[in-house]
Coordinates of C-alpha atoms in Angstrom, one line a residue:
Chain A
M1 CA -24.2 -5.7 -26.2
A2 CA -22.8 -6.9 -23.1
E3 CA -23.5 -10.2 -22.2
A4 CA -22.9 -12.1 -19.1
L5 CA -19.9 -14.0 -18.3
L6 CA -20.1 -14.6 -14.6
E7 CA -23.3 -14.3 -12.3
V8 CA -23.5 -14.8 -9.0
K9 CA -26.4 -15.1 -7.2
N10 CA -26.9 -14.8 -3.2
V11 CA -24.0 -16.5 -2.4
K12 CA -22.6 -17.3 0.6
K13 CA -19.5 -18.0 2.5
Y14 CA -19.9 -18.6 6.5
F15 CA -17.1 -20.3 8.6
K16 CA -17.9 -22.2 12.0
T17 CA -15.7 -20.6 14.5
P18 CA -15.3 -21.4 18.7
K19 CA -17.1 -18.1 19.3
G20 CA -20.2 -18.7 16.7
M21 CA -20.8 -18.5 12.8
L22 CA -18.7 -16.2 11.0
H23 CA -20.1 -14.5 8.3
A24 CA -17.4 -13.9 5.5
V25 CA -19.8 -13.3 2.5
D26 CA -23.4 -13.0 3.4
D27 CA -25.3 -13.0 0.4
V28 CA -23.6 -11.1 -2.7
T29 CA -25.1 -10.6 -5.8
F30 CA -23.4 -9.3 -9.0
T31 CA -23.1 -10.0 -12.8
I32 CA -19.5 -9.5 -14.7
N33 CA -19.7 -9.3 -18.3
R34 CA -17.4 -10.5 -21.0
G35 CA -14.5 -8.8 -21.5
E36 CA -15.3 -5.9 -18.5
T37 CA -13.7 -5.5 -15.1
L38 CA -15.6 -5.9 -11.7
G39 CA -13.6 -3.9 -9.0
V40 CA -14.5 -5.3 -5.3
V41 CA -13.2 -2.7 -3.0
G42 CA -13.4 -2.9 0.9
E43 CA -11.1 -3.1 4.2
S44 CA -9.6 -6.0 5.9
G45 CA -12.2 -8.4 6.6
C46 CA -14.7 -7.1 4.4
G47 CA -14.7 -10.3 2.3
K48 CA -13.2 -9.5 -0.9
S49 CA -11.0 -11.8 -1.2
T50 CA -13.2 -15.0 0.4
T51 CA -15.9 -13.9 -2.5
G52 CA -13.2 -14.2 -5.1
R53 CA -11.7 -17.5 -3.6
V54 CA -15.7 -18.7 -3.8
V55 CA -16.5 -17.5 -7.1
L56 CA -13.7 -19.8 -8.4
R57 CA -14.4 -22.8 -6.0
L58 CA -11.1 -22.8 -4.1
L59 CA -13.2 -22.1 -1.2
E60 CA -16.8 -24.1 -1.5
P61 CA -20.0 -21.6 -1.0
T62 CA -22.4 -22.3 1.8
A63 CA -25.2 -21.1 -0.6
G64 CA -26.1 -19.4 -4.0
Q65 CA -25.5 -20.0 -7.4
I66 CA -22.1 -19.1 -9.4
L67 CA -22.8 -19.1 -13.4
M68 CA -20.4 -19.3 -15.5
E69 CA -21.7 -18.6 -19.0
G70 CA -25.0 -20.0 -17.4
Q71 CA -23.6 -23.4 -16.1
D72 CA -23.9 -23.1 -12.0
I73 CA -20.5 -24.3 -11.3
A74 CA -21.3 -24.6 -7.5
K75 CA -22.8 -28.0 -8.6
L76 CA -19.7 -29.6 -10.5
S77 CA -18.3 -32.3 -9.1
E78 CA -14.3 -32.1 -8.4
G79 CA -13.4 -33.3 -11.5
Q80 CA -15.3 -31.3 -13.6
M81 CA -14.3 -28.5 -12.0
R82 CA -10.5 -29.2 -12.4
V83 CA -11.5 -29.0 -15.9
K84 CA -13.4 -25.7 -15.9
R85 CA -11.1 -24.0 -14.0
K86 CA -8.9 -23.8 -17.1
E87 CA -10.7 -21.2 -18.0
M88 CA -11.0 -19.5 -14.5
Q89 CA -8.0 -18.7 -13.0
M90 CA -6.3 -16.6 -10.5
I91 CA -3.0 -13.7 -9.9
F92 CA -2.4 -13.5 -5.9
Q93 CA -1.5 -10.6 -4.1
D94 CA 2.2 -11.6 -3.2
P95 CA 3.5 -13.5 -5.9
L96 CA 6.5 -14.7 -4.2
A97 CA 4.2 -16.6 -1.3
S98 CA 2.5 -18.1 -4.5
L99 CA 5.1 -19.4 -6.4
D100 CA 7.5 -22.3 -5.9
P101 CA 10.7 -21.2 -4.4
R102 CA 12.4 -24.7 -5.7
K103 CA 10.9 -24.3 -9.2
T104 CA 12.8 -22.3 -12.2
V105 CA 10.6 -19.6 -13.6
G106 CA 9.7 -21.7 -16.7
Q107 CA 9.2 -24.9 -14.8
I108 CA 6.7 -22.7 -12.7
I109 CA 4.6 -21.4 -16.2
E110 CA 5.2 -25.0 -17.4
E111 CA 3.4 -26.7 -14.7
P112 CA -0.4 -26.1 -15.4
L113 CA 0.3 -27.2 -19.1
K114 CA 1.6 -30.8 -17.9
I115 CA -1.0 -31.0 -15.0
H116 CA -3.7 -30.3 -17.4
N117 CA -2.1 -31.9 -20.0
I118 CA -2.8 -29.5 -22.6
I119 CA 1.0 -29.9 -24.3
S120 CA 2.4 -33.4 -24.2
S121 CA 5.7 -32.8 -25.8
S122 CA 8.1 -30.9 -23.7
R123 CA 9.8 -29.1 -26.7
D124 CA 6.3 -27.4 -27.5
R125 CA 6.0 -26.9 -23.7
Q126 CA 9.2 -24.9 -23.7
K127 CA 7.8 -23.1 -26.6
R128 CA 4.5 -22.2 -24.9
V129 CA 6.4 -20.8 -22.4
L130 CA 8.5 -18.9 -23.9
E131 CA 5.7 -17.5 -25.9
L132 CA 4.0 -16.8 -22.4
M133 CA 7.0 -15.1 -21.5
E134 CA 7.2 -12.5 -24.0
T135 CA 3.7 -11.9 -23.6
V136 CA 4.2 -10.5 -20.2
G137 CA 7.4 -8.7 -20.5
L138 CA 9.6 -11.0 -19.5
A139 CA 13.2 -11.6 -21.1
Q140 CA 13.8 -15.2 -21.9
R141 CA 16.9 -15.1 -19.9
Y142 CA 15.3 -15.6 -16.8
Y143 CA 13.6 -18.7 -18.0
S144 CA 15.9 -20.8 -15.9
T145 CA 16.4 -17.8 -12.7
Y146 CA 14.3 -18.7 -9.5
P147 CA 11.8 -16.5 -8.1
H148 CA 13.9 -14.9 -5.2
E149 CA 16.1 -13.6 -7.7
L150 CA 13.4 -11.7 -9.4
D151 CA 11.9 -8.2 -8.2
G152 CA 8.7 -8.2 -7.2
G153 CA 7.4 -6.8 -11.0
R154 CA 8.8 -9.6 -12.7
R155 CA 7.7 -12.1 -10.2
Q156 CA 4.0 -11.0 -10.5
R157 CA 4.8 -11.2 -14.3
I158 CA 5.5 -15.3 -13.5
G159 CA 2.0 -15.3 -12.1
I160 CA 0.6 -13.8 -15.1
A161 CA 1.9 -16.1 -17.4
R162 CA 0.9 -18.9 -15.3
A163 CA -2.8 -17.9 -14.9
L164 CA -2.5 -17.4 -18.8
S165 CA -1.2 -20.4 -19.6
M166 CA -4.7 -22.2 -19.3
N167 CA -6.2 -19.5 -22.0
P168 CA -8.5 -18.5 -19.4
K169 CA -11.4 -16.5 -20.0
F170 CA -12.2 -15.2 -16.5
I171 CA -9.0 -14.1 -13.7
V172 CA -10.1 -13.0 -10.2
C173 CA -6.9 -10.2 -9.4
D174 CA -6.7 -10.2 -5.7
E175 CA -4.8 -7.6 -4.8
P176 CA -2.0 -7.9 -7.4
V177 CA -0.1 -4.7 -7.8
S178 CA -0.5 -3.8 -3.9
A179 CA 2.9 -5.5 -3.2
L180 CA 4.7 -3.3 -5.6
D181 CA 6.3 0.2 -5.6
V182 CA 4.2 2.9 -7.6
S183 CA 6.6 2.9 -11.2
I184 CA 6.4 -1.2 -11.2
Q185 CA 2.5 -1.3 -10.4
A186 CA 2.0 1.1 -13.4
Q187 CA 3.5 -1.4 -15.6
I188 CA 1.5 -4.5 -14.5
L189 CA -1.5 -2.7 -14.4
N190 CA -1.2 -1.3 -18.3
L191 CA -0.1 -5.5 -19.1
L192 CA -3.0 -6.6 -17.5
E193 CA -5.2 -4.0 -19.5
D194 CA -3.5 -4.7 -22.5
L195 CA -4.0 -8.4 -22.1
Q196 CA -7.7 -7.7 -21.7
Q197 CA -8.1 -5.9 -24.9
E198 CA -5.7 -8.3 -26.8
M199 CA -7.5 -11.8 -25.4
G200 CA -11.0 -10.5 -24.7
L201 CA -10.6 -11.1 -20.6
T202 CA -13.0 -10.8 -17.9
Y203 CA -11.5 -9.4 -14.7
M204 CA -12.8 -9.5 -10.6
F205 CA -10.3 -7.0 -9.3
I206 CA -10.1 -7.1 -5.9
T207 CA -8.5 -4.4 -3.9
H208 CA -8.4 -2.0 -1.2
D209 CA -6.7 0.8 -3.7
L210 CA -9.6 3.1 -4.5
S211 CA -7.4 5.2 -7.2
V212 CA -6.6 2.2 -8.7
V213 CA -9.7 -0.3 -8.8
H214 CA -11.5 3.6 -10.2
H215 CA -8.9 3.8 -12.9
F216 CA -8.8 -0.1 -13.8
S217 CA -13.0 -1.3 -13.6
N218 CA -16.2 -0.9 -15.6
N219 CA -17.9 -1.5 -12.4
I220 CA -17.0 -1.4 -8.6
A221 CA -18.6 -3.0 -5.8
V222 CA -18.2 -1.8 -2.1
M223 CA -18.2 -4.1 0.4
Y224 CA -18.4 -4.2 4.0
L225 CA -18.7 -6.8 6.5
G226 CA -19.5 -9.6 4.1
K227 CA -22.3 -7.7 1.8
I228 CA -22.1 -5.5 -1.1
I229 CA -23.0 -2.2 -0.1
E230 CA -22.9 -0.1 -3.1
L231 CA -22.8 -1.4 -6.8
A232 CA -22.0 1.0 -9.7
S233 CA -20.3 2.0 -12.7
S234 CA -16.7 3.4 -12.0
D235 CA -17.6 6.9 -13.0
E236 CA -21.3 6.5 -11.6
L237 CA -19.6 5.8 -8.1
F238 CA -17.1 8.0 -7.8
A239 CA -19.4 11.0 -8.9
H240 CA -22.4 9.7 -6.6
P241 CA -21.1 7.8 -3.9
T242 CA -24.5 7.6 -2.1
H243 CA -23.7 5.3 0.4
P244 CA -22.3 6.8 3.8
Y245 CA -19.9 4.5 4.0
T246 CA -18.5 5.0 0.4
Q247 CA -18.6 8.2 0.6
A248 CA -16.2 8.1 3.7
L249 CA -14.4 5.7 2.1
L250 CA -13.7 8.0 -1.1
S251 CA -13.3 10.9 0.8
A252 CA -10.3 9.1 2.7
I253 CA -8.3 8.7 -0.2
P254 CA -5.2 11.0 -0.2
V255 CA -5.2 12.5 -3.4
P256 CA -1.9 13.6 -5.0
K257 CA -3.0 17.1 -5.9
L258 CA -3.1 20.4 -3.8
E259 CA -5.9 22.1 -5.8
N260 CA -9.4 20.5 -5.0
R261 CA -9.0 19.0 -2.4
R262 CA -11.7 17.1 -0.9
E263 CA -13.6 17.6 3.0
R264 CA -12.6 14.3 4.7
I265 CA -14.9 12.5 6.3
I266 CA -13.3 10.7 9.0
L267 CA -15.1 7.5 10.1
K268 CA -15.4 6.7 14.1
G269 CA -14.0 3.4 15.2
E270 CA -13.4 0.4 12.9
I271 CA -15.0 -2.7 11.2
T272 CA -16.7 -4.7 13.3
S273 CA -16.3 -8.9 14.1
P274 CA -18.5 -10.4 11.0
I275 CA -19.0 -13.2 14.1
N276 CA -22.9 -13.3 15.4
L277 CA -24.1 -10.1 13.8
P278 CA -27.2 -8.6 15.0
K279 CA -29.9 -8.2 12.8
A280 CA -29.3 -4.5 11.7
C281 CA -27.1 -2.1 9.3
R282 CA -23.9 -3.5 9.6
F283 CA -22.5 0.0 9.3
A284 CA -24.7 1.8 11.2
S285 CA -22.2 1.8 14.3
R286 CA -19.9 3.8 12.5
C287 CA -22.3 5.8 10.5
L288 CA -22.9 9.2 10.9
Y289 CA -26.6 9.4 9.6
A290 CA -27.8 6.5 11.1
T291 CA -31.6 6.2 12.5
K292 CA -33.5 3.6 14.9
Q293 CA -34.2 2.2 11.8
C294 CA -31.1 1.5 11.2
F295 CA -30.1 -0.5 14.0
G296 CA -33.5 -2.4 13.9
E297 CA -33.3 -3.8 10.1
E298 CA -30.9 -4.6 7.4
P299 CA -30.9 -2.8 4.3
D300 CA -31.0 -4.6 0.8
L301 CA -30.0 -3.2 -2.5
K302 CA -31.9 -1.3 -4.2
E303 CA -31.6 0.4 -7.6
I304 CA -31.4 4.4 -7.0
A305 CA -30.5 4.9 -10.7
P306 CA -29.7 2.7 -13.8
G307 CA -27.6 0.2 -12.7
H308 CA -26.4 2.2 -9.6
Q309 CA -27.5 0.0 -6.3
V310 CA -27.2 0.4 -2.7
A311 CA -27.9 -0.8 0.6
C312 CA -28.8 2.0 2.9
F313 CA -32.5 3.7 4.4
L314 CA -31.1 7.2 4.4
K315 CA -32.6 9.0 1.6
D316 CA -32.1 12.7 2.1
K317 CA -28.7 12.5 3.3
P318 CA -26.1 15.2 1.5
E319 CA -24.7 14.7 -1.7
G320 CA -21.1 13.0 -1.4
Chain B
M1 CA 27.3 22.5 23.4
S2 CA 24.9 23.2 20.9
E3 CA 24.6 26.9 19.5
Q4 CA 21.5 28.4 18.3
T5 CA 20.1 27.3 15.3
N6 CA 16.6 27.4 13.4
Y7 CA 16.8 24.1 12.4
A8 CA 15.8 21.0 14.6
L9 CA 18.0 18.6 12.1
E10 CA 20.8 18.7 9.4
I11 CA 22.0 16.4 7.8
E12 CA 25.6 16.6 5.7
N13 CA 26.3 14.7 2.9
L14 CA 25.5 11.6 4.6
F15 CA 27.1 8.4 2.9
V16 CA 26.0 4.9 4.6
E17 CA 27.2 1.7 2.9
Y18 CA 26.5 -2.1 4.3
H19 CA 29.7 -4.2 3.4
V20 CA 28.4 -7.3 3.1
D21 CA 30.1 -10.6 1.2
K22 CA 32.9 -8.6 -0.4
E23 CA 30.2 -6.6 -1.8
V24 CA 29.6 -2.7 -1.1
V25 CA 25.9 -2.0 -0.5
H26 CA 25.6 1.8 -1.1
A27 CA 22.6 2.9 0.6
L28 CA 22.9 6.5 0.9
N29 CA 25.2 8.3 -1.5
G30 CA 25.5 12.0 0.0
I31 CA 21.9 13.0 1.3
S32 CA 22.2 16.4 2.7
L33 CA 18.6 17.7 4.5
K34 CA 17.3 20.3 6.4
L35 CA 14.9 20.5 8.6
K36 CA 13.0 23.7 10.2
K37 CA 11.7 23.8 13.5
G38 CA 8.1 22.8 13.3
E39 CA 8.2 21.7 9.8
T40 CA 7.4 18.4 8.0
V41 CA 9.8 17.1 5.4
G42 CA 8.3 14.4 3.1
L43 CA 10.9 11.6 2.2
V44 CA 9.4 10.0 -0.8
G45 CA 10.7 7.3 -3.0
E46 CA 10.5 3.4 -3.6
T47 CA 11.5 0.4 -2.0
G48 CA 15.4 0.2 -1.3
A49 CA 15.9 4.1 -2.3
G50 CA 17.2 4.6 1.7
K51 CA 14.3 6.1 2.8
T52 CA 14.7 4.3 6.1
T53 CA 18.2 4.2 6.4
T54 CA 17.9 7.9 6.8
G55 CA 15.8 7.5 9.6
L56 CA 17.8 5.1 11.5
S57 CA 21.2 6.9 10.4
I58 CA 19.4 9.9 12.5
L59 CA 18.8 7.7 15.4
R60 CA 22.6 6.3 14.8
L61 CA 20.4 2.6 14.6
I62 CA 22.8 1.6 11.9
P63 CA 24.2 -1.5 12.6
S64 CA 27.7 -1.6 12.5
P65 CA 29.4 -3.8 11.2
P66 CA 28.2 -4.5 8.4
G67 CA 27.4 -0.9 8.2
V68 CA 29.9 2.6 7.3
V69 CA 28.1 6.1 8.0
R70 CA 30.3 8.9 6.7
G71 CA 28.6 12.7 7.2
K72 CA 27.2 14.8 9.7
I73 CA 24.1 14.6 11.5
L74 CA 23.0 17.6 13.6
V75 CA 20.3 17.2 15.7
K76 CA 19.7 20.6 17.3
G77 CA 23.1 21.9 16.0
E78 CA 24.8 19.1 17.9
D79 CA 27.1 16.7 16.3
I80 CA 25.5 13.2 16.7
S81 CA 28.8 11.2 16.3
T82 CA 30.5 13.3 18.8
L83 CA 27.9 11.6 21.5
S84 CA 28.6 8.6 23.5
E85 CA 26.2 5.8 23.6
K86 CA 24.8 7.1 26.7
Q87 CA 24.5 10.7 25.7
M88 CA 22.8 9.1 22.5
E89 CA 20.1 7.1 24.9
T90 CA 18.9 10.5 26.2
I91 CA 18.4 11.6 22.4
R92 CA 16.5 8.5 21.4
G93 CA 13.1 9.0 22.5
N94 CA 13.7 12.4 24.1
V95 CA 14.8 14.6 21.7
V96 CA 13.9 12.2 18.5
S97 CA 11.7 9.5 18.1
M98 CA 10.4 7.5 15.2
I99 CA 7.2 5.3 14.4
F100 CA 8.1 2.0 12.4
Q101 CA 5.7 1.1 9.8
D102 CA 4.6 -2.7 10.6
P103 CA 3.0 -2.1 14.4
M104 CA 3.1 -5.5 15.1
T105 CA 6.7 -6.1 15.3
S106 CA 7.5 -3.0 17.1
L107 CA 5.4 -4.2 20.4
N108 CA 6.4 -6.8 22.5
P109 CA 3.4 -9.6 22.4
T110 CA 4.2 -10.8 25.7
K111 CA 3.4 -7.7 27.3
T112 CA 0.5 -5.4 28.0
V113 CA 0.5 -1.7 26.3
N114 CA 0.3 -0.1 29.3
D115 CA 3.5 -1.5 30.4
Q116 CA 5.1 -1.2 27.1
I117 CA 4.8 2.6 27.4
A118 CA 5.4 2.8 30.8
E119 CA 8.9 1.4 30.4
V120 CA 9.6 3.8 27.6
I121 CA 8.8 6.7 30.3
R122 CA 10.6 5.0 33.1
L123 CA 13.7 4.8 30.8
H124 CA 13.6 8.6 30.2
E125 CA 12.2 10.0 33.3
K126 CA 13.1 9.5 37.0
I127 CA 9.2 8.5 38.0
G128 CA 7.9 5.4 40.1
K129 CA 6.1 3.0 38.4
K130 CA 2.8 4.1 39.5
E131 CA 3.3 7.7 38.4
A132 CA 4.4 6.1 35.0
A133 CA 1.3 3.6 34.6
V134 CA -0.9 6.7 34.7
K135 CA 1.2 8.7 32.3
A136 CA 1.0 5.7 30.3
G137 CA -3.0 5.8 30.4
D138 CA -2.8 9.4 29.5
M139 CA -0.6 8.9 26.3
L140 CA -3.3 5.9 25.3
E141 CA -6.0 8.4 25.9
M142 CA -4.3 11.1 24.0
V143 CA -4.0 8.6 20.8
G144 CA -8.1 7.5 21.5
I145 CA -7.7 4.2 22.9
P146 CA -9.5 3.9 26.5
R147 CA -7.7 4.1 29.6
D148 CA -9.3 1.0 30.7
R149 CA -7.6 -1.1 27.6
G150 CA -4.0 -0.6 28.9
G151 CA -4.2 -3.9 30.5
E152 CA -4.3 -5.9 27.1
Y153 CA -1.9 -7.3 24.7
P154 CA -1.0 -6.1 21.2
H155 CA -3.1 -9.3 19.7
Q156 CA -6.3 -8.0 21.2
F157 CA -5.9 -4.9 19.4
S158 CA -6.7 -4.3 15.5
G159 CA -4.3 -3.1 13.4
G160 CA -5.1 0.3 13.8
M161 CA -5.4 0.5 17.4
K162 CA -1.4 -1.3 17.3
Q163 CA -0.4 1.9 15.1
R164 CA -1.8 4.2 17.8
V165 CA -0.1 2.3 20.8
V166 CA 3.3 2.6 18.8
I167 CA 2.5 6.3 18.4
A168 CA 1.8 6.8 21.8
M169 CA 4.8 5.1 22.5
A170 CA 7.0 7.3 20.3
L171 CA 5.5 10.4 22.0
A172 CA 5.6 9.4 25.2
C173 CA 8.4 12.1 26.1
S174 CA 7.6 14.7 24.1
P175 CA 10.4 14.3 21.6
E176 CA 11.2 17.1 19.7
I177 CA 11.6 15.4 16.3
L178 CA 9.5 12.5 15.0
I179 CA 10.4 10.2 12.3
A180 CA 7.1 8.8 10.9
D181 CA 8.2 5.6 8.9
E182 CA 5.2 4.2 6.3
P183 CA 3.0 4.6 9.8
T184 CA -0.3 4.2 7.6
T185 CA 1.0 1.9 4.7
A186 CA -0.1 -1.2 6.6
L187 CA -3.4 0.3 7.7
D188 CA -6.7 0.7 5.7
V189 CA -8.0 3.8 4.6
T190 CA -10.3 5.1 6.6
I191 CA -8.3 3.8 9.6
Q192 CA -5.5 5.7 7.7
A193 CA -7.5 8.9 7.5
Q194 CA -7.9 8.5 11.4
V195 CA -4.4 7.9 11.9
L196 CA -3.2 10.5 9.9
D197 CA -5.2 13.3 11.2
M198 CA -4.3 12.5 14.6
I199 CA -0.6 12.4 13.7
R200 CA -1.4 16.1 12.3
E201 CA -3.2 17.3 15.5
L202 CA -0.5 16.1 18.0
K203 CA 2.6 17.4 15.7
K204 CA 0.8 21.0 16.2
K205 CA -0.1 20.3 19.6
Y206 CA 3.5 19.4 20.6
D207 CA 5.4 21.8 18.1
M208 CA 7.2 18.9 16.6
S209 CA 9.3 18.8 13.5
M210 CA 8.5 15.6 11.3
I211 CA 10.0 13.3 8.6
M212 CA 7.5 11.6 6.7
I213 CA 8.9 8.6 5.2
T214 CA 6.2 7.7 2.6
H215 CA 5.5 6.4 -0.9
D216 CA 2.4 8.2 -1.1
L217 CA 2.4 11.4 -3.0
G218 CA -1.1 11.9 -1.4
I219 CA -0.5 11.4 1.8
V220 CA 2.7 13.9 1.2
A221 CA -0.1 16.4 -0.2
E222 CA -2.0 16.2 2.9
I223 CA 1.0 16.5 5.2
C224 CA 4.2 17.9 4.2
D225 CA 5.8 21.5 4.4
T226 CA 8.4 20.3 1.8
V227 CA 9.3 17.4 -0.1
A228 CA 12.7 15.3 -0.5
I229 CA 12.6 12.9 -3.3
V230 CA 15.0 9.9 -2.7
Y231 CA 16.1 7.8 -5.6
A232 CA 19.1 5.3 -5.3
G233 CA 20.6 6.4 -2.1
S234 CA 20.0 10.3 -3.2
I235 CA 17.9 13.2 -3.1
V236 CA 17.0 14.2 -6.8
E237 CA 14.9 16.9 -6.2
Y238 CA 13.8 18.7 -3.0
G239 CA 11.3 21.7 -2.7
T240 CA 8.3 23.0 -1.2
L241 CA 4.8 21.2 -2.0
E242 CA 4.3 24.0 -4.8
D243 CA 7.5 23.0 -6.2
I244 CA 7.0 19.6 -6.2
F245 CA 3.2 19.4 -7.6
N246 CA 2.8 22.3 -9.6
R247 CA 6.5 22.6 -11.0
T248 CA 7.5 19.2 -10.8
A249 CA 11.3 19.0 -12.9
H250 CA 13.2 15.8 -12.1
P251 CA 12.0 13.1 -14.5
Y252 CA 12.0 10.6 -12.1
T253 CA 9.5 12.8 -10.0
V254 CA 7.3 13.3 -13.4
G255 CA 7.6 9.5 -14.1
L256 CA 6.7 9.3 -10.0
F257 CA 3.3 11.3 -11.0
G258 CA 2.9 9.5 -14.7
S259 CA 2.6 6.5 -12.3
L260 CA -0.3 7.2 -10.5
P261 CA -3.8 7.2 -12.0
N262 CA -5.8 9.9 -12.7
M263 CA -8.7 10.6 -10.4
D264 CA -10.3 13.1 -13.2
D265 CA -10.0 10.8 -16.2
R266 CA -10.3 7.2 -15.2
T267 CA -9.5 6.3 -18.7
Q268 CA -6.1 8.0 -19.2
R269 CA -3.3 5.2 -19.7
L270 CA -0.8 5.5 -16.8
K271 CA 2.8 6.1 -18.1
P272 CA 5.1 3.9 -15.9
I273 CA 8.6 4.6 -15.7
Q274 CA 10.6 1.6 -17.2
G275 CA 13.1 -0.5 -16.1
L276 CA 14.1 -1.4 -12.2
M277 CA 15.6 1.0 -9.5
P278 CA 19.5 0.4 -9.9
D279 CA 21.5 -2.4 -8.0
P280 CA 22.7 -1.0 -4.9
T281 CA 25.9 -2.8 -4.9
N282 CA 26.1 -1.8 -8.6
L283 CA 25.3 1.8 -9.0
P284 CA 25.5 3.5 -12.9
E285 CA 27.8 5.6 -13.3
G286 CA 26.4 9.3 -13.6
C287 CA 23.0 9.8 -12.9
P288 CA 21.6 6.7 -11.1
F289 CA 18.4 7.6 -13.1
S290 CA 20.0 7.8 -16.1
P291 CA 19.3 3.9 -17.5
R292 CA 15.3 4.7 -17.3
C293 CA 15.2 8.1 -18.0
P294 CA 13.6 8.6 -21.3
Q295 CA 15.5 12.3 -21.3
A296 CA 19.0 10.6 -20.6
T297 CA 22.2 12.2 -22.5
E298 CA 25.6 11.3 -22.7
E299 CA 26.4 13.5 -20.3
C300 CA 24.0 11.8 -17.6
R301 CA 25.3 8.5 -18.1
T302 CA 28.8 10.1 -17.2
R303 CA 28.9 12.5 -14.7
K304 CA 26.4 12.7 -11.8
P305 CA 24.8 15.8 -11.5
A306 CA 24.6 17.7 -8.4
L307 CA 21.4 19.5 -6.7
R308 CA 21.5 22.9 -8.4
N309 CA 19.0 25.4 -7.4
I310 CA 16.2 26.6 -9.8
G311 CA 14.1 29.2 -7.5
G312 CA 13.3 29.7 -4.3
E313 CA 14.3 26.3 -2.1
H314 CA 13.4 24.3 -5.3
V315 CA 16.6 22.3 -6.1
V316 CA 17.3 19.2 -8.7
A317 CA 20.0 16.9 -9.2
C318 CA 19.3 16.8 -13.4
H319 CA 21.7 17.5 -16.2
L320 CA 18.2 19.0 -17.9
F321 CA 18.0 21.8 -15.5
K322 CA 20.6 24.8 -14.9
E323 CA 20.9 27.0 -12.0
G324 CA 18.3 29.7 -12.2

């Protein structure tokens, strides 16, 4: 039976800007079951990375609860959080920017073990680092090399080894393969899948790449301007995309096939500013089906089928 | 004198090397490619394959030194290596134009977008400032940006809008050949869809020939007529869309498709290509793909395969295939 590892309830993250309050994450609620993957998709500026960072409390939430195995980590003190964070790790998009250029591969992977004082003997630490390198498919000979000497795929493997060094239960993967070439991308995705199988890891997988998220996730949350506008299992979302934005997003994926090509829905305009939002559906100005109601009220997420939630007033719009 | 030819562009046996620090980077190793008038060819490959170098060579923009270019490039039948720098300037923009991947770095942050487009127009056409400004406004409208935003600076535009400005600039002098270097890679999918749609329409309207440089086979399926798969500075497979997608031949091309998630069956495991692209300063003997190829034989490791025809326009550089 699926058991919740992480429950995020009504989490908000606002930033103060000179122009007004920026609603980066605006009341998101979701659950990730142990051993499963939640994909979070959306375009630049939709709040997906901020959500990932708030969940790990790398950014403080403005409001809401973040329950990790039932414990609200939003209430933990900084010291308590530091301990908790061993269980909750992150893999970043740009492996070069997230690795210290003056440290060797060995030192980078070793650092968290040192900081958290997990292994005190330096010889045992080295043994553990070499073990981790093997787990992620990095040859031992790279132990003393620097990140800039390696290619993007290997750099990302360092980032993964570093995250794994804490034996985490939960990992936020923020665009972990976007900077990589497709053939390398596939290697890393397979690695993350194998690690999940072997270690029972739970992932929050943030990406803008819809074909990757479809392949990788059990459930998918689609975000638009700080809100989750649709949430469903991966198969359900791709079979019955219901929110007009999801429909447009899925139709926009360039499919590498010549047959059964989908009809494109071309959206007008671009994502608007998350500052001083009007009380209305955030997608209304770009929506092909928007009515008067959409411009006057904000729709809540509602369950339309078991496990399938949509925030949209429209009921009888065409199937995507 | 340019003779009559059916080809907008012909590249014959193009080599580009960079001589740096006593090392030689072999960026292009004998690429030949023909682009028919009005056709779109996709140049597909991974980082470092030589896609952008090919584009820059066509504009004669390879810095030399350290670049050394050998081979022939004919634009509308005319060998560009024989042209003076002055003549080349009239080719760039007027005949061949290029859209670069990152719109922010190809725009001048200190000039309004209208001025930047007008500048391009005035470099190539003898018209007055006012007239150029009006024409620049027309170009903005053509790419879907309201004319009255022309007085704004690049930072006031979103990524998708900036890329539209870059496209407007590239098309300002109605080029016959457009080289689009990953024009939508920096953009979100819904914006990518808008921009691709626009490029397709403009291409038709102006009857341009186009080279679409991309790593995304989905974009290729949508926009190209023919495809060249580039690996380590060589074309390893070339053919029509149907050849490449439905009669995939080269093990590298097979590997590229295997690396993509299957949209019909999400649980199907990805089949990545093992290993990495070879170091361009130290290319393997024989077939450049042989160290990663699951089917490589002794012959592959010692002798570089030539492109051979396997039916129609479909050619492949692989010892596994015999001339058909």
